[in-house]
Short mmCIF file of C-alpha atoms in Angstrom, two decimals:
data_model
loop_
_atom_site.label_atom_id
_atom_site.label_comp_id
_atom_site.label_asym_id
_atom_site.label_seq_id
_atom_site.Cartn_x
_atom_site.Cartn_y
_atom_site.Cartn_z
CA MET A 1 58.09 -31.80 89.27
CA SER A 2 60.08 -28.71 89.32
CA PHE A 3 60.97 -26.70 92.54
CA GLY A 4 61.76 -23.02 92.69
CA GLN A 5 61.13 -20.38 90.06
CA GLY A 6 60.61 -21.24 86.48
CA GLY A 7 62.79 -20.21 83.58
CA PRO A 8 66.31 -21.02 82.70
CA PRO A 9 68.82 -21.32 85.44
CA GLN A 10 70.64 -18.06 86.28
CA GLN A 11 74.31 -17.78 85.47
CA TRP A 12 76.58 -17.44 88.47
CA ASP A 13 78.43 -14.13 88.71
CA PRO A 14 80.99 -13.91 91.51
CA TRP A 15 80.95 -10.05 91.31
CA LYS A 16 77.20 -9.73 91.50
CA PRO A 17 75.50 -9.70 94.90
CA ASN A 18 73.08 -12.59 95.66
CA SER A 19 74.32 -14.49 92.63
CA GLN A 20 74.51 -18.25 93.25
CA GLN A 21 76.78 -20.73 91.67
CA PRO A 22 74.77 -23.45 89.91
CA TRP A 23 75.25 -27.00 91.00
CA ASN A 24 73.60 -30.26 90.37
CA SER A 25 71.58 -31.15 93.42
CA GLY A 26 70.62 -34.44 91.99
CA GLY A 27 74.21 -35.53 91.49
CA SER A 28 73.70 -35.84 87.73
CA GLY A 29 77.42 -35.46 87.31
CA GLN A 30 77.16 -32.41 84.98
CA SER A 31 80.33 -30.23 85.22
CA PRO A 32 80.34 -26.39 85.07
CA ASP A 33 80.96 -24.65 81.75
CA TRP A 34 84.44 -23.40 82.54
CA ALA A 35 84.91 -21.69 79.16
CA ALA A 36 81.79 -19.63 79.63
CA LEU A 37 82.87 -18.63 83.13
CA ALA A 38 86.29 -17.53 81.86
CA ASP A 39 84.73 -15.38 79.11
CA ALA A 40 82.41 -13.72 81.62
CA SER A 41 85.28 -12.98 84.00
CA GLU A 42 87.37 -11.42 81.22
CA ALA A 43 84.45 -9.25 80.13
CA ARG A 44 83.97 -7.94 83.68
CA ALA A 45 87.70 -7.17 84.06
CA LYS A 46 87.62 -5.25 80.77
CA ARG A 47 84.68 -3.15 82.01
CA ARG A 48 86.55 -2.33 85.22
CA ARG A 49 89.61 -1.20 83.27
CA LEU A 50 87.48 1.06 81.13
CA LEU A 51 85.85 2.57 84.22
CA PHE A 52 89.26 3.22 85.83
CA ILE A 53 90.62 4.87 82.66
CA GLY A 54 87.51 7.01 82.24
CA GLY A 55 87.51 8.10 85.88
CA GLY A 56 91.20 9.00 85.70
CA ALA A 57 90.63 11.11 82.61
CA LEU A 58 87.77 12.97 84.29
CA ALA A 59 89.94 13.61 87.35
CA THR A 60 92.76 14.88 85.15
CA VAL A 61 90.37 17.24 83.38
CA ALA A 62 89.06 18.49 86.74
CA ILE A 63 92.57 19.15 88.07
CA GLY A 64 93.56 20.86 84.84
CA THR A 65 90.50 23.09 85.06
CA ALA A 66 91.32 24.03 88.65
CA VAL A 67 94.90 24.90 87.72
CA ALA A 68 93.74 26.94 84.75
CA VAL A 69 91.29 28.85 86.92
CA ALA A 70 94.00 29.46 89.50
CA VAL A 71 96.43 30.72 86.84
CA VAL A 72 93.84 33.02 85.29
CA SER A 73 92.91 34.38 88.70
CA ALA A 74 96.57 35.02 89.54
CA ASN A 75 97.13 36.79 86.23
CA ASP A 76 94.07 39.01 86.66
CA SER A 77 94.76 39.96 90.29
CA GLY A 78 97.31 42.63 89.40
CA LYS A 79 95.23 44.34 86.68
CA ALA A 80 92.81 47.18 87.31
CA SER A 81 89.44 46.79 85.66
CA PRO A 82 88.71 49.28 82.87
CA GLY A 83 87.81 52.62 84.33
CA ALA A 84 88.69 51.57 87.87
CA SER A 85 90.85 53.72 90.10
CA SER A 86 94.38 52.55 90.83
CA GLN A 87 94.03 53.68 94.43
CA LEU A 88 93.04 51.43 97.27
CA PRO A 89 89.41 51.58 98.45
CA GLY A 90 88.72 54.06 101.19
CA GLY A 91 89.19 52.74 104.69
CA SER A 92 91.60 49.99 103.58
CA ASP A 93 94.32 49.10 106.03
CA VAL A 94 96.55 47.62 103.34
CA SER A 95 100.00 49.22 103.29
CA LEU A 96 101.85 48.99 100.00
CA PRO A 97 105.65 49.31 99.85
CA SER A 98 107.14 52.29 98.06
CA PRO A 99 108.07 51.43 94.45
CA THR A 100 111.44 53.12 94.90
CA GLY A 101 112.32 51.64 98.27
CA THR A 102 113.08 53.91 101.18
CA VAL A 103 111.85 57.46 100.60
CA PRO A 104 114.61 59.98 101.38
CA SER A 105 113.85 62.55 104.03
CA PHE A 106 115.07 66.12 104.04
CA ALA A 107 115.43 68.53 106.90
CA PRO A 108 112.89 71.38 106.70
CA THR A 109 114.31 74.56 105.28
CA SER A 110 113.00 78.09 105.13
CA ALA A 111 114.11 81.19 103.34
CA PRO A 112 115.69 83.85 105.51
CA PRO A 113 113.31 86.67 106.38
CA PRO A 114 113.63 89.76 104.20
CA LEU A 115 115.71 92.59 105.58
CA ASP A 116 113.68 95.40 107.13
CA PRO A 117 114.63 98.73 105.51
CA LYS A 118 113.76 100.60 108.67
CA ASP A 119 116.49 98.71 110.56
CA PHE A 120 119.08 100.46 108.39
CA ILE A 121 117.86 103.94 109.29
CA ALA A 122 117.08 103.23 112.94
CA SER A 123 120.60 103.90 114.23
CA ALA A 124 123.87 105.49 113.18
CA GLN A 125 125.60 102.08 113.47
CA LYS A 126 123.75 100.71 110.42
CA ASP A 127 122.87 103.90 108.57
CA LYS A 128 126.21 104.34 106.79
CA ALA A 129 125.13 105.56 103.35
CA PRO A 130 126.33 109.03 102.25
CA LEU A 131 124.00 111.86 103.23
CA SER A 132 123.75 115.42 101.88
CA PRO A 133 121.02 117.92 100.89
CA ASP A 134 121.36 117.03 97.20
CA LEU A 135 121.20 113.28 97.88
CA LEU A 136 118.15 113.61 100.10
CA PHE A 137 116.48 116.21 97.82
CA PRO A 138 117.86 115.60 94.31
CA GLY A 139 117.20 117.56 91.12
CA THR A 140 116.02 121.10 90.53
CA GLN A 141 112.29 120.56 90.91
CA LEU A 142 109.77 118.18 92.43
CA THR A 143 106.50 116.97 90.93
CA MET A 144 103.76 115.80 93.27
CA GLY A 145 100.60 114.88 91.43
CA GLU A 146 99.93 117.73 89.05
CA THR A 147 101.91 120.31 91.01
CA VAL A 148 105.53 121.16 90.19
CA TYR A 149 107.66 122.70 92.94
CA LYS A 150 110.89 124.49 92.13
CA LYS A 151 113.83 123.67 94.31
CA GLY A 152 115.49 126.67 95.97
CA PRO A 153 118.38 127.05 98.42
CA THR A 154 119.74 124.26 100.64
CA ALA A 155 121.67 124.31 103.94
CA ASP A 156 123.49 121.76 106.11
CA THR A 157 124.76 122.29 109.65
CA THR A 158 125.91 120.28 112.68
CA ASN A 159 124.68 123.10 114.95
CA CYS A 160 121.05 122.04 114.96
CA ALA A 161 119.86 124.80 117.32
CA SER A 162 121.14 127.54 114.97
CA ALA A 163 118.67 126.46 112.25
CA ALA A 164 115.63 126.30 114.53
CA LYS A 165 113.33 128.80 116.23
CA ALA A 166 111.20 129.21 119.35
CA THR A 167 111.04 125.94 121.35
CA LEU A 168 112.67 123.70 118.77
CA PRO A 169 116.36 124.47 119.51
CA LYS A 170 116.08 123.08 123.04
CA VAL A 171 114.22 119.98 121.84
CA LEU A 172 116.92 119.23 119.31
CA THR A 173 119.77 119.81 121.72
CA ASP A 174 118.25 117.80 124.57
CA ASN A 175 117.81 114.77 122.33
CA GLY A 176 121.28 114.83 120.80
CA CYS A 177 120.66 116.21 117.29
CA THR A 178 123.88 115.87 115.30
CA ARG A 179 122.89 117.44 112.00
CA LEU A 180 120.14 119.56 110.45
CA ILE A 181 119.59 119.65 106.68
CA ARG A 182 117.24 122.24 105.13
CA VAL A 183 115.83 122.87 101.66
CA THR A 184 113.20 125.28 100.31
CA TYR A 185 110.68 124.66 97.52
CA THR A 186 108.35 127.22 95.93
CA GLU A 187 105.18 127.17 93.85
CA ASP A 188 103.79 130.52 92.73
CA LYS A 189 103.64 132.69 95.88
CA VAL A 190 103.89 129.82 98.35
CA ALA A 191 107.19 128.64 99.83
CA VAL A 192 107.99 125.77 102.20
CA THR A 193 111.20 124.97 104.06
CA VAL A 194 111.84 121.35 105.04
CA GLY A 195 114.21 120.62 107.93
CA VAL A 196 115.56 117.11 108.56
CA ALA A 197 117.17 116.60 111.98
CA VAL A 198 119.53 113.60 112.32
CA PHE A 199 119.90 111.71 115.63
CA GLY A 200 121.97 108.77 116.76
CA THR A 201 118.99 106.50 117.38
CA GLU A 202 115.34 106.11 116.51
CA ALA A 203 114.40 106.58 120.17
CA GLN A 204 115.99 110.06 120.22
CA ALA A 205 114.17 111.13 117.06
CA THR A 206 110.87 109.82 118.44
CA ARG A 207 111.32 111.77 121.69
CA ALA A 208 112.11 114.94 119.76
CA LYS A 209 108.87 114.58 117.81
CA GLN A 210 106.90 113.96 120.99
CA GLN A 211 108.44 116.94 122.83
CA ALA A 212 107.92 119.38 119.97
CA ASP A 213 104.92 121.72 120.22
CA LYS A 214 103.17 124.20 117.95
CA ARG A 215 106.00 126.69 118.43
CA SER A 216 108.77 124.24 117.54
CA ILE A 217 109.67 125.32 114.01
CA VAL A 218 112.68 125.40 111.72
CA LYS A 219 113.97 128.68 110.35
CA SER A 220 112.72 129.46 106.86
CA LEU A 221 115.49 129.32 104.27
CA SER A 222 115.48 132.07 101.63
CA GLY A 223 117.92 133.21 98.97
CA GLY A 224 118.65 132.23 95.39
CA GLY A 225 115.57 134.07 94.16
CA VAL A 226 113.39 133.09 97.09
CA LYS A 227 112.16 136.02 99.14
CA ASP A 228 112.05 135.98 102.92
CA PHE A 229 108.92 134.33 104.21
CA CYS A 230 107.50 133.41 107.59
CA VAL A 231 109.38 136.28 109.24
CA GLY A 232 106.86 137.90 111.60
CA ALA A 233 103.97 136.29 109.72
CA VAL A 234 101.75 133.39 110.64
CA CYS A 235 102.81 130.18 108.86
CA ARG A 236 101.79 126.57 108.96
CA SER A 237 104.21 123.97 110.41
CA THR A 238 104.31 120.14 110.72
CA THR A 239 106.42 117.69 112.77
CA ASN A 240 107.06 114.01 112.26
CA SER A 241 109.77 111.32 112.50
CA TYR A 242 110.86 108.09 110.86
CA GLY A 243 113.81 105.98 111.93
CA ARG A 244 116.53 108.18 113.40
CA TYR A 245 115.25 111.23 111.51
CA ALA A 246 112.82 113.91 112.69
CA TYR A 247 111.51 116.17 109.94
CA PHE A 248 109.72 119.51 110.02
CA THR A 249 108.00 121.77 107.47
CA LEU A 250 107.26 125.51 107.55
CA ALA A 251 104.99 126.81 104.78
CA GLY A 252 103.80 130.38 104.11
CA PHE A 253 103.41 133.18 101.57
CA THR A 254 106.41 134.95 100.05
CA ASP A 255 104.49 138.27 100.11
CA GLY A 256 104.28 138.24 103.93
CA LYS A 257 100.60 137.37 104.26
CA ASP A 258 99.44 135.37 107.25
CA VAL A 259 98.27 131.82 106.62
CA THR A 260 94.69 131.00 107.60
CA THR A 261 92.72 127.78 107.60
CA LYS A 262 91.19 128.86 104.28
CA ASP A 263 94.55 128.78 102.49
CA LYS A 264 94.31 125.20 101.17
CA THR A 265 97.21 125.72 98.80
CA VAL A 266 99.61 126.36 101.69
CA PHE A 267 98.38 123.28 103.54
CA ALA A 268 98.68 121.14 100.40
CA THR A 269 102.23 122.39 99.81
CA GLY A 270 103.31 121.54 103.34
CA ASP A 271 101.65 118.08 103.11
CA ASP A 272 103.30 117.32 99.76
CA LEU A 273 106.77 118.17 101.03
CA GLN A 274 106.23 116.24 104.26
CA GLU A 275 105.17 113.17 102.24
CA PHE A 276 108.13 113.48 99.87
CA THR A 277 110.57 113.76 102.78
CA PHE A 278 109.17 110.62 104.36
CA ARG A 279 109.52 108.74 101.06
CA GLN A 280 113.13 109.86 100.66
CA ILE A 281 114.09 108.69 104.14
CA ARG A 282 112.34 105.37 103.55
CA ARG A 283 114.08 104.91 100.19
CA ARG A 284 117.37 105.47 101.96
CA GLY A 285 116.60 102.48 104.16
CA GLU A 286 115.41 100.38 101.22
CA ALA A 287 118.58 101.05 99.25
CA GLN A 288 120.81 100.00 102.12
CA ALA A 289 118.73 96.90 102.84
CA SER A 290 118.91 95.87 99.17
CA ALA A 291 122.67 96.41 99.08
CA ALA A 292 123.12 94.31 102.23
CA ALA A 293 120.95 91.49 100.86
CA ASN A 294 122.82 91.37 97.54
CA GLY A 295 126.25 91.78 99.11
#
């Protein structure tokens, strides 16, 4: 009679759970098959070595893959993707060092302001350029627009009152006039005398202009082919100033006619000569300012 499960007896495996070593319960005296047990043990050891070698190779491959990924990532981190901007994204707080190290700093500089031409004709201290009738009114004629004026006689005096009439002599004297230059221009039957009074300062010239009235006029200058004009006749006069110069015009007919508001030619002549005188005084300042800047 047989006890237990049928079939051949199971082989004992010391590495297998629940495996039992066979023995002879009946004391038959049969000894274990030691050769078979040794072969089984060697086969199991060989399988373990193969498992260890295979596992190590897989681990090595995994580590190598991780290193390769890390190297590739490090190499790609400094390259911009095609079409991508080299600038940092907006709002980033990352601060990159300057590629050239410390950036040099320079003190702010500014160009000196240009010289004001009027400063050079505002006072006798700076207005040192030569002055004469021919320098202030050069040439033999003057063209303004389409009109050509012929230059006539000139005069230059330090006795300003002697070259003025009515209320103007007192105005010039009270404000310290040091010189009065006159010149006459003609066009057809119209003549105009320009008088330029020279003062020590701009303030004196400005006061002279302000104190002058409708009766403050320069004496007309005739001679050199220019007939007397504005002697007992009504003429048109103007008064103005620029810098330390006050300038006056007196325009009228050379045939003795009175000037009326309808005589546009007389008014245009006086306006042209007043404008030209202003330009000449201003150019005097510009020339001195340019010389000072280049000197």
